[in-house]
CSV table of C-alpha atoms and ligand atoms in Angstrom, one decimal:
chain,number,residue,atom,x,y,z
A,1,MET,CA,0.0,0.0,0.0
A,2,LYS,CA,1.3,3.4,-0.9
A,3,VAL,CA,1.1,6.4,1.5
A,4,ALA,CA,0.6,10.0,0.5
A,5,ILE,CA,2.2,12.6,2.8
A,6,SER,CA,1.6,16.3,2.7
A,7,ALA,CA,5.1,17.7,2.4
A,8,THR,CA,6.8,21.0,2.7
A,9,GLY,CA,9.5,20.0,0.1
A,10,ASN,CA,10.1,17.4,-2.6
A,11,ASP,CA,12.2,14.8,-0.9
A,12,LEU,CA,12.3,12.7,2.3
A,13,ASN,CA,14.2,15.3,4.2
A,14,ALA,CA,11.2,17.6,4.0
A,15,PHE,CA,8.7,18.0,6.8
A,16,VAL,CA,5.1,17.0,7.1
A,17,ASP,CA,3.2,20.1,6.0
A,18,PRO,CA,0.6,20.9,8.6
A,19,ARG,CA,-1.9,21.9,5.9
A,20,PHE,CA,-3.4,19.1,4.0
A,21,GLY,CA,-5.3,21.1,1.4
A,22,ARG,CA,-2.7,23.8,0.8
A,23,CYS,CA,0.6,21.9,1.1
A,24,PRO,CA,2.8,22.4,-2.0
A,25,PHE,CA,3.6,18.7,-2.5
A,26,PHE,CA,2.5,15.2,-1.7
A,27,ILE,CA,5.1,12.5,-1.4
A,28,LEU,CA,3.7,9.2,-2.5
A,29,ILE,CA,5.8,6.5,-1.0
A,30,ASP,CA,5.9,2.8,-0.8
A,31,PRO,CA,7.0,2.1,2.8
A,32,GLU,CA,8.2,-1.4,1.9
A,33,ASN,CA,11.0,-0.3,-0.4
A,34,MET,CA,11.0,3.5,0.3
A,35,GLU,CA,10.6,4.3,-3.3
A,36,TYR,CA,8.7,7.5,-3.8
A,37,GLU,CA,7.4,10.0,-6.3
A,38,VAL,CA,6.5,13.6,-5.8
A,39,ILE,CA,3.1,15.0,-6.8
A,40,ARG,CA,2.5,18.7,-7.0
A,41,ASN,CA,-0.6,19.7,-5.1
A,42,GLU,CA,-2.5,21.9,-7.6
A,43,ALA,CA,-5.2,22.5,-4.9
A,44,SER,CA,-2.7,24.8,-3.0
A,45,GLN,CA,-3.7,27.5,-5.5
A,46,SER,CA,-7.4,27.0,-5.6
A,47,MET,CA,-9.9,29.6,-4.4
A,48,GLY,CA,-11.9,27.4,-2.2
A,49,GLY,CA,-12.4,23.7,-1.5
A,50,ALA,CA,-8.6,23.1,-1.5
A,51,GLY,CA,-9.0,20.1,0.8
A,52,ILE,CA,-11.6,18.5,-1.5
A,53,LYS,CA,-9.4,18.9,-4.5
A,54,ALA,CA,-6.3,17.7,-2.6
A,55,ALA,CA,-8.3,14.6,-1.5
A,56,GLN,CA,-9.1,13.9,-5.2
A,57,THR,CA,-5.5,14.2,-6.1
A,58,VAL,CA,-4.6,11.7,-3.4
A,59,ILE,CA,-7.4,9.3,-4.5
A,60,LYS,CA,-6.1,9.5,-8.1
A,61,SER,CA,-2.6,8.7,-7.0
A,62,GLY,CA,-3.9,5.4,-5.7
A,63,ALA,CA,-2.7,5.9,-2.1
A,64,GLY,CA,-4.3,3.8,0.5
A,65,ALA,CA,-3.3,6.1,3.4
A,66,VAL,CA,-2.6,9.8,4.1
A,67,ILE,CA,-0.3,11.3,6.6
A,68,THR,CA,-0.8,15.0,7.3
A,69,GLY,CA,-1.0,17.7,10.0
A,70,ASN,CA,-4.5,19.1,9.8
A,71,MET,CA,-7.4,18.0,7.8
A,72,GLY,CA,-10.8,19.6,7.5
A,73,PRO,CA,-14.2,17.7,7.4
A,74,ASN,CA,-14.8,18.0,3.7
A,75,ALA,CA,-11.5,16.4,2.7
A,76,PHE,CA,-12.0,13.8,5.4
A,77,ALA,CA,-15.4,12.9,4.0
A,78,VAL,CA,-14.0,12.4,0.5
A,79,LEU,CA,-11.1,10.3,1.6
A,80,LYS,CA,-13.3,8.2,3.8
A,81,ALA,CA,-15.7,7.6,1.0
A,82,GLU,CA,-12.8,6.0,-1.0
A,83,GLY,CA,-11.7,4.0,2.0
A,84,VAL,CA,-8.4,5.8,2.4
A,85,LYS,CA,-6.9,5.6,5.9
A,86,ILE,CA,-6.1,9.0,7.5
A,87,TYR,CA,-3.4,9.8,9.9
A,88,ALA,CA,-3.8,13.4,10.9
A,89,GLY,CA,-2.0,15.4,13.6
A,90,VAL,CA,1.4,14.2,12.5
A,91,SER,CA,4.5,16.3,12.4
A,92,GLY,CA,8.2,15.9,11.9
A,93,LYS,CA,10.7,14.9,9.2
A,94,ILE,CA,9.1,12.7,6.5
A,95,LYS,CA,11.9,10.1,6.8
A,96,ASP,CA,11.2,9.7,10.6
A,97,VAL,CA,7.5,9.7,10.1
A,98,ILE,CA,7.6,6.9,7.7
A,99,GLN,CA,9.6,4.9,10.2
A,100,GLN,CA,7.0,5.5,12.8
A,101,PHE,CA,4.3,4.5,10.3
A,102,LYS,CA,6.1,1.2,9.6
A,103,GLU,CA,6.4,0.5,13.3
A,104,GLY,CA,2.7,1.0,13.7
A,105,LYS,CA,3.2,4.0,16.0
A,106,LEU,CA,0.8,6.4,14.1
A,107,LYS,CA,-2.8,6.4,15.1
A,108,GLU,CA,-5.6,6.5,12.6
A,109,SER,CA,-7.9,9.5,12.8
A,110,GLU,CA,-11.6,9.0,13.4
A,111,SER,CA,-12.7,12.5,12.5
A,112,ALA,CA,-11.4,15.7,11.0
A,113,SER,CA,-8.9,17.6,13.0
A,114,VAL,CA,-9.9,21.1,12.2
A,115,GLU,CA,-13.0,23.1,11.3
A,116,ARG,CA,-13.8,24.3,7.8
A,117,HIS,CA,-11.7,27.0,6.2
A,118,PHE,CA,-8.7,26.4,8.4
A,119,GLY,CA,-5.6,27.5,6.5
A,120,MET,CA,-7.5,30.0,4.3
A,121,ARG,CA,-5.9,33.4,4.4
A,122,LYS,CA,-8.6,35.9,4.9
B,1,MET,CA,-30.9,60.2,-6.5
B,2,ILE,CA,-29.2,56.9,-5.6
B,3,LEU,CA,-26.6,57.4,-2.9
B,4,SER,CA,-24.5,54.6,-1.6
B,5,ILE,CA,-22.7,54.7,1.7
B,6,ALA,CA,-19.6,52.5,1.9
B,7,SER,CA,-16.4,51.9,3.7
B,8,GLY,CA,-13.3,49.9,3.1
B,9,LYS,CA,-13.9,47.9,6.3
B,10,GLY,CA,-16.7,47.3,8.8
B,11,GLY,CA,-17.3,49.3,11.9
B,12,THR,CA,-16.4,52.7,10.6
B,13,GLY,CA,-19.9,54.1,11.1
B,14,LYS,CA,-21.2,53.5,7.6
B,15,THR,CA,-24.7,52.4,8.9
B,16,THR,CA,-24.7,55.4,11.3
B,17,VAL,CA,-24.3,57.8,8.3
B,18,ALA,CA,-26.8,55.9,6.2
B,19,VAL,CA,-29.5,56.0,8.9
B,20,ASN,CA,-28.9,59.6,10.0
B,21,LEU,CA,-29.2,60.7,6.4
B,22,ALA,CA,-32.3,58.7,5.9
B,23,ILE,CA,-34.1,60.3,8.9
B,24,SER,CA,-33.0,63.7,7.9
B,25,LEU,CA,-34.5,63.5,4.4
B,26,GLU,CA,-38.0,63.2,3.0
B,27,ASP,CA,-39.3,60.3,0.9
B,28,VAL,CA,-36.5,57.9,1.5
B,29,GLN,CA,-35.9,54.4,0.4
B,30,LEU,CA,-33.2,52.8,2.5
B,31,LEU,CA,-31.6,49.6,1.2
B,32,ASP,CA,-29.6,47.7,3.7
B,33,CYS,CA,-27.3,45.7,1.3
B,34,ASP,CA,-24.9,44.6,4.1
B,35,VAL,CA,-26.7,41.3,3.8
B,36,GLU,CA,-24.2,39.3,5.9
B,37,GLU,CA,-24.9,41.6,8.9
B,38,PRO,CA,-27.8,43.9,8.2
B,39,ASN,CA,-28.3,46.2,11.1
B,40,ALA,CA,-29.7,49.5,9.8
B,41,ASN,CA,-33.1,48.5,11.2
B,42,ILE,CA,-31.7,48.5,14.7
B,43,PHE,CA,-31.9,52.2,14.3
B,44,VAL,CA,-34.9,52.6,12.1
B,45,LYS,CA,-37.0,50.2,14.1
B,46,ALA,CA,-39.6,49.5,11.4
B,47,ASP,CA,-41.8,46.4,11.6
B,48,LEU,CA,-40.2,44.2,8.9
B,49,LYS,CA,-42.1,41.7,6.9
B,50,ARG,CA,-40.5,39.2,4.5
B,51,ILE,CA,-41.4,40.0,1.0
B,52,GLU,CA,-39.2,37.6,-1.0
B,53,THR,CA,-37.0,34.6,-0.8
B,54,ILE,CA,-34.0,34.4,-3.1
B,55,TYR,CA,-32.8,31.2,-4.6
B,56,ARG,CA,-30.0,30.0,-6.7
B,57,GLU,CA,-29.6,26.9,-8.8
B,58,VAL,CA,-27.4,24.1,-7.7
B,59,PRO,CA,-26.8,20.7,-9.4
B,60,ASP,CA,-28.9,17.7,-8.4
B,61,PHE,CA,-27.2,14.5,-9.3
B,62,ASP,CA,-29.1,11.5,-10.6
B,63,LEU,CA,-27.0,8.8,-9.1
B,64,GLU,CA,-28.7,6.1,-11.3
B,65,LYS,CA,-27.3,7.8,-14.4
B,66,CYS,CA,-24.0,8.9,-13.0
B,67,ASN,CA,-21.1,6.6,-13.9
B,68,LEU,CA,-18.6,8.3,-11.7
B,69,CYS,CA,-16.5,9.5,-14.6
B,70,GLY,CA,-15.4,12.6,-12.6
B,71,ALA,CA,-15.6,15.0,-15.4
B,72,CYS,CA,-17.8,17.4,-13.4
B,73,ALA,CA,-15.4,17.3,-10.5
B,74,ASP,CA,-12.5,18.1,-12.7
B,75,PHE,CA,-14.4,20.9,-14.3
B,76,CYS,CA,-15.6,22.6,-11.1
B,77,ALA,CA,-13.2,25.5,-10.4
B,78,TYR,CA,-14.7,25.8,-6.9
B,79,ASN,CA,-14.1,22.2,-5.9
B,80,ALA,CA,-17.7,21.7,-5.0
B,81,ILE,CA,-17.8,18.1,-6.3
B,82,ALA,CA,-15.7,15.1,-5.4
B,83,VAL,CA,-16.0,11.8,-7.2
B,84,THR,CA,-14.5,8.7,-5.6
B,85,SER,CA,-14.6,5.2,-7.1
B,86,LYS,CA,-17.7,4.5,-5.0
B,87,LYS,CA,-19.7,7.7,-4.9
B,88,LEU,CA,-20.1,11.3,-5.8
B,89,ILE,CA,-20.1,13.9,-3.0
B,90,PHE,CA,-21.5,17.4,-3.6
B,91,PHE,CA,-20.7,20.4,-1.3
B,92,PRO,CA,-23.5,22.9,-2.0
B,93,GLU,CA,-21.9,25.6,0.1
B,94,LEU,CA,-18.9,25.7,-2.2
B,95,CYS,CA,-21.0,25.8,-5.4
B,96,HIS,CA,-21.1,29.1,-7.3
B,97,SER,CA,-24.0,28.1,-9.5
B,98,CYS,CA,-21.9,28.5,-12.7
B,99,GLY,CA,-23.7,25.7,-14.5
B,100,GLY,CA,-20.6,24.2,-15.9
B,101,CYS,CA,-20.8,20.7,-14.5
B,102,GLY,CA,-24.1,20.3,-16.3
B,103,LEU,CA,-22.4,21.1,-19.6
B,104,VAL,CA,-19.6,18.6,-19.2
B,105,CYS,CA,-21.7,15.6,-18.0
B,106,ARG,CA,-22.2,13.2,-20.9
B,107,GLU,CA,-24.5,11.0,-18.9
B,108,ASN,CA,-27.2,13.6,-18.5
B,109,ALA,CA,-27.0,12.9,-14.8
B,110,ILE,CA,-27.2,16.5,-13.7
B,111,ARG,CA,-30.5,18.3,-13.1
B,112,TRP,CA,-31.0,21.5,-11.2
B,113,ARG,CA,-32.7,22.4,-8.0
B,114,ARG,CA,-33.3,25.6,-6.2
B,115,LYS,CA,-31.4,26.4,-3.1
B,116,GLU,CA,-32.6,29.1,-0.7
B,117,ILE,CA,-29.8,31.6,-0.2
B,118,GLY,CA,-31.5,34.7,1.4
B,119,GLU,CA,-34.5,36.7,2.1
B,120,ILE,CA,-35.6,40.3,1.6
B,121,TYR,CA,-37.7,42.1,4.2
B,122,ARG,CA,-39.5,45.4,3.9
B,123,GLY,CA,-40.9,47.9,6.4
B,124,CYS,CA,-41.9,51.5,6.7
B,125,LYS,CA,-41.3,53.9,9.5
B,126,ASP,CA,-41.5,57.8,9.7
B,127,GLY,CA,-41.3,58.3,6.0
B,128,ILE,CA,-38.5,55.7,5.5
B,129,GLU,CA,-39.2,52.7,3.4
B,130,ILE,CA,-36.5,50.2,4.5
B,131,TYR,CA,-35.5,47.1,2.6
B,132,GLN,CA,-33.3,44.6,4.3
B,133,GLY,CA,-31.4,41.8,2.6
B,134,LYS,CA,-30.4,38.8,4.7
B,135,LEU,CA,-28.1,36.1,3.6
B,136,LYS,CA,-28.7,32.6,5.0
B,137,VAL,CA,-26.1,31.4,7.5
B,138,GLY,CA,-23.5,29.3,5.6
B,139,GLU,CA,-24.1,31.0,2.3
B,140,SER,CA,-21.1,32.8,1.1
B,141,ILE,CA,-22.3,34.5,-2.1
B,142,PRO,CA,-24.3,37.6,-1.4
B,143,ILE,CA,-24.4,38.9,-5.0
B,144,PRO,CA,-27.8,37.5,-6.1
B,145,VAL,CA,-29.5,39.0,-3.0
B,146,ILE,CA,-27.9,42.4,-3.5
B,147,ARG,CA,-28.8,42.4,-7.2
B,148,ARG,CA,-32.4,41.6,-6.4
B,149,MET,CA,-32.5,44.4,-3.7
B,150,LYS,CA,-31.4,46.9,-6.3
B,151,GLU,CA,-34.2,45.9,-8.7
B,152,LEU,CA,-36.5,47.2,-6.0
B,153,ILE,CA,-35.1,50.7,-6.2
B,154,ASP,CA,-37.7,53.4,-6.8
B,155,ARG,CA,-35.8,56.2,-8.6
B,156,SER,CA,-38.4,58.8,-7.8
B,157,LYS,CA,-37.3,58.6,-4.1
B,158,ASN,CA,-34.1,59.5,-2.3
B,159,VAL,CA,-32.4,56.1,-2.3
B,160,ILE,CA,-29.8,55.4,0.3
B,161,ILE,CA,-27.8,52.2,0.0
B,162,ASP,CA,-26.0,50.8,3.0
B,163,SER,CA,-23.2,48.8,1.2
B,164,PRO,CA,-21.4,45.8,2.5
B,165,PRO,CA,-18.0,46.6,4.0
B,166,GLY,CA,-14.7,45.8,2.2
B,167,ALA,CA,-13.9,46.6,-1.4
B,168,GLY,CA,-14.7,43.2,-3.0
B,169,CYS,CA,-17.6,41.9,-5.2
B,170,PRO,CA,-20.4,42.7,-2.8
B,171,PHE,CA,-19.2,46.2,-2.4
B,172,ILE,CA,-19.0,46.7,-6.2
B,173,GLU,CA,-22.4,45.1,-6.8
B,174,SER,CA,-24.1,47.5,-4.4
B,175,VAL,CA,-22.2,50.7,-5.3
B,176,LYS,CA,-22.2,50.4,-9.1
B,177,GLY,CA,-24.9,52.4,-10.8
B,178,SER,CA,-25.1,54.9,-7.9
B,179,ASP,CA,-25.2,58.6,-8.6
B,180,PHE,CA,-22.9,59.3,-5.7
B,181,CYS,CA,-20.9,57.3,-3.1
B,182,LEU,CA,-20.0,58.4,0.4
B,183,LEU,CA,-17.0,56.7,1.8
B,184,VAL,CA,-17.0,56.6,5.5
B,185,THR,CA,-13.6,56.4,7.3
B,186,GLU,CA,-11.9,57.0,10.6
B,187,PRO,CA,-8.8,59.1,11.0
B,188,THR,CA,-6.4,56.2,11.8
B,189,PRO,CA,-3.7,54.5,9.8
B,190,PHE,CA,-6.0,51.5,9.3
B,191,GLY,CA,-8.9,53.8,8.2
B,192,LEU,CA,-6.6,55.5,5.7
B,193,TYR,CA,-5.3,52.2,4.3
B,194,ASP,CA,-8.9,50.9,3.7
B,195,LEU,CA,-10.0,54.3,2.3
B,196,LYS,CA,-7.3,54.2,-0.3
B,197,ILE,CA,-8.4,50.8,-1.6
B,198,ALA,CA,-12.1,51.9,-1.6
B,199,VAL,CA,-11.2,55.1,-3.5
B,200,GLU,CA,-9.5,53.1,-6.2
B,201,VAL,CA,-12.5,50.8,-6.7
B,202,VAL,CA,-15.0,53.7,-6.7
B,203,ARG,CA,-12.9,55.5,-9.3
B,204,LYS,CA,-12.9,52.4,-11.5
B,205,LEU,CA,-16.7,52.3,-11.2
B,206,LYS,CA,-16.8,55.9,-12.3
B,207,VAL,CA,-19.1,56.8,-9.5
B,208,PRO,CA,-18.5,60.4,-8.1
B,209,PHE,CA,-17.6,60.2,-4.4
B,210,GLY,CA,-16.7,62.1,-1.3
B,211,VAL,CA,-15.6,61.3,2.2
B,212,VAL,CA,-17.2,61.4,5.7
B,213,VAL,CA,-14.7,61.3,8.6
B,214,ASN,CA,-16.2,59.6,11.6
B,215,LYS,CA,-14.8,59.8,15.1
B,216,ASP,CA,-12.9,62.9,14.1
B,217,GLY,CA,-10.6,64.9,16.3
B,218,GLY,CA,-7.7,62.5,17.3
B,219,GLY,CA,-5.0,64.6,15.7
B,220,TYR,CA,-4.2,62.1,12.9
B,221,LYS,CA,-4.0,64.3,9.9
B,222,GLU,CA,-3.0,61.9,7.1
B,223,VAL,CA,-6.6,61.2,6.0
B,224,ASP,CA,-7.0,65.0,5.4
B,225,LEU,CA,-3.7,65.2,3.6
B,226,PHE,CA,-4.6,62.3,1.4
B,227,CYS,CA,-8.0,63.7,0.5
B,228,ARG,CA,-6.5,67.1,-0.2
B,229,SER,CA,-3.7,65.8,-2.4
B,230,GLU,CA,-6.2,63.6,-4.3
B,231,GLY,CA,-8.8,66.3,-4.7
B,232,ILE,CA,-11.4,64.3,-2.7
B,233,PRO,CA,-14.0,66.4,-0.9
B,234,ILE,CA,-14.5,65.8,2.8
B,235,LEU,CA,-18.2,66.4,3.1
B,236,LEU,CA,-18.8,65.8,6.8
B,237,ARG,CA,-16.9,65.3,10.0
B,238,ILE,CA,-18.6,63.5,12.9
B,239,PRO,CA,-16.6,64.2,16.1
B,240,HIS,CA,-15.5,61.5,18.5
B,241,SER,CA,-18.1,62.2,21.1
B,242,GLU,CA,-19.4,60.3,24.1
B,243,GLU,CA,-22.9,61.5,23.6
B,244,ILE,CA,-23.0,60.1,20.0
B,245,ALA,CA,-21.5,56.8,21.2
B,246,ARG,CA,-24.0,56.6,24.0
B,247,LEU,CA,-27.0,57.1,21.6
B,248,TYR,CA,-25.5,54.7,19.2
B,249,SER,CA,-25.3,51.9,21.8
B,250,LEU,CA,-29.0,52.6,22.6
B,251,GLY,CA,-29.9,52.2,18.9
B,252,VAL,CA,-30.9,55.8,18.6
B,253,PRO,CA,-29.7,57.8,15.5
B,254,PHE,CA,-28.1,61.0,17.0
B,255,SER,CA,-29.7,63.3,14.4
B,256,SER,CA,-33.1,62.3,15.7
B,257,GLN,CA,-32.1,63.8,19.1
B,258,LYS,CA,-30.2,66.8,17.9
B,259,ARG,CA,-31.6,69.5,15.6
B,260,ARG,CA,-28.1,70.6,14.7
B,261,TRP,CA,-27.1,67.2,13.4
B,262,LYS,CA,-30.3,66.8,11.4
B,263,GLU,CA,-29.4,70.1,9.7
B,264,GLU,CA,-25.8,68.9,9.1
B,265,PHE,CA,-27.1,65.8,7.3
B,266,GLU,CA,-29.6,67.9,5.2
B,267,ARG,CA,-26.6,70.1,4.3
B,268,LEU,CA,-24.6,67.0,3.5
B,269,PHE,CA,-27.3,65.9,1.1
B,270,GLU,CA,-27.4,69.3,-0.5
B,271,SER,CA,-23.7,69.4,-1.0
B,272,ILE,CA,-23.8,66.0,-2.7
B,273,GLU,CA,-26.5,67.3,-5.1
B,274,ASP,CA,-24.3,70.2,-5.9
B,275,LEU,CA,-21.4,68.0,-6.6
B,276,ARG,CA,-23.1,65.7,-9.1
C,1,SF4,S1,-22.6,24.7,-10.9
C,1,SF4,FE1,-20.4,25.3,-11.3
C,1,SF4,S2,-19.7,25.7,-9.2
C,1,SF4,FE2,-21.6,24.6,-9.0
C,1,SF4,S3,-20.9,22.4,-8.8
C,1,SF4,FE3,-21.3,22.8,-11.0
C,1,SF4,S4,-19.4,23.4,-11.8
C,1,SF4,FE4,-19.2,23.6,-9.6
C,2,SF4,S1,-19.8,14.2,-15.1
C,2,SF4,FE1,-21.9,13.2,-14.9
C,2,SF4,S2,-21.4,11.0,-15.0
C,2,SF4,FE2,-19.5,12.0,-14.7
C,2,SF4,S3,-19.2,12.0,-12.4
C,2,SF4,FE3,-20.2,14.0,-12.9
C,2,SF4,S4,-22.4,13.6,-12.8
C,2,SF4,FE4,-21.4,11.6,-12.9
C-alpha cells in the first residue's frame, strides 16, 4: 500500500506540511522499499475547497493512506468515501514519520482535526 | 438620486451615516445591502415583513445515471464536487452556480434544483421605506441578494444604499450604478489604508464620491492630507463624542435627538446634489 504525505518540500528530508489542502507537494511513498514519487498539489492555489481537490489528487494517486498535519471535514469525508486511511495530527521529518508508520506508531484519525476554512488566508 | 454609503472595512460608522441621512430627508428608500450583517433597522425600528425569498440553482445528481467518470469534479473551479470510485459527493456551500458541471456531464446525470440563499424584508417607519437583505447562514455568495435588492429601487425617491464593508464583489455590486458614493472612514492608519483601496475601486466604477470622517478629532492628519492631495472632498466630520457613542449603543440615531445634526445631514445631502 502506498502512502501520501503532505510535504513542505520534494524529498524525504522535507517535513510534514501541517496543511493538507494547501501543502505544496504530496510525497507518494511505498514504505516497503522506500521508493517514492513527488506529486504537485494543484489544490494549493485554488480559491476554495482546496481540501476537497487535494483529496481527489490523493485518490487518483492510488494511495491507501494519508499522513498529514491538519485535515478539514470535507477532505476527510471524501477520503473516507474512498476508504483511504487517514493519519492526521502528525509532524516531523518525513523520513522519521515513515519509520513511525512502519512500526505502527501512528494512530488512525476517526474525525477531521480542524474546522472548515482552516488554513485559508482571509 | 441613488446614494451609496460604503467603507473599506466594517465598523467605521457606515450604517450610522446611512441611517442619520435617511431620517434627515423626506421620501427615503433605505436599502440595507450589508446582507451578511444587516443592522440598519436596529436604528430605524420598522416592523419588517418578509417579501421575497432568493434562490440560486445548484446541481442535483441523478445517481442512477452517474457513472462516476469525474468530469464534473475536474471541471468545477470551486471544488464543490468530489468523485470517488464509490460515490459522488456534492458540497452545495462551495458551489457558485456557474452551470458548468451540467455542460460537461455526458450521462445527463445533472438536473437543477433551487437552493434558498437569502431573504428580503420590507418595512416603513417615519417616511422611510426600508429594505433589508439577509443572507442565509452558511451561504457565502451575497451577490444575487444584492442584485435583487437593487431591482426594488424606486428612482423617484431618495435612495440610500448601506453597502457591505470591504472593497470586494459585494461592495462593487451595491455601489455600481449609484449617482454618488459616500466613503466613511476613521482618522487612523487603518482607516486610511482601507480608504485608499475603496477610493481606487469607486474610481474604476466611475461613481462620483466624497468622504465622511467619523470619530474625528484625534490629531491624525493623514486622511485629510490624502484627500487634499487627491482632490477628494471631505463632506462631513462627525466628532469622536461620548454623547454620540451613547446614543449609538442605545440604537438611537443621533440626528433624531439633535436638531443641529439633522441640519448637518440635510446640508450634506445638498452638497452632494451640488457635486453631481
Ligand atoms: S454549478 Fe459550477 S460551481 Fe456549482 S458544482 Fe457545478 S461546476 Fe461547480
Ligand atoms: S460528469 Fe456526470 S457522470 Fe461524470 S461523475 Fe459527474 S455527474 Fe457523474
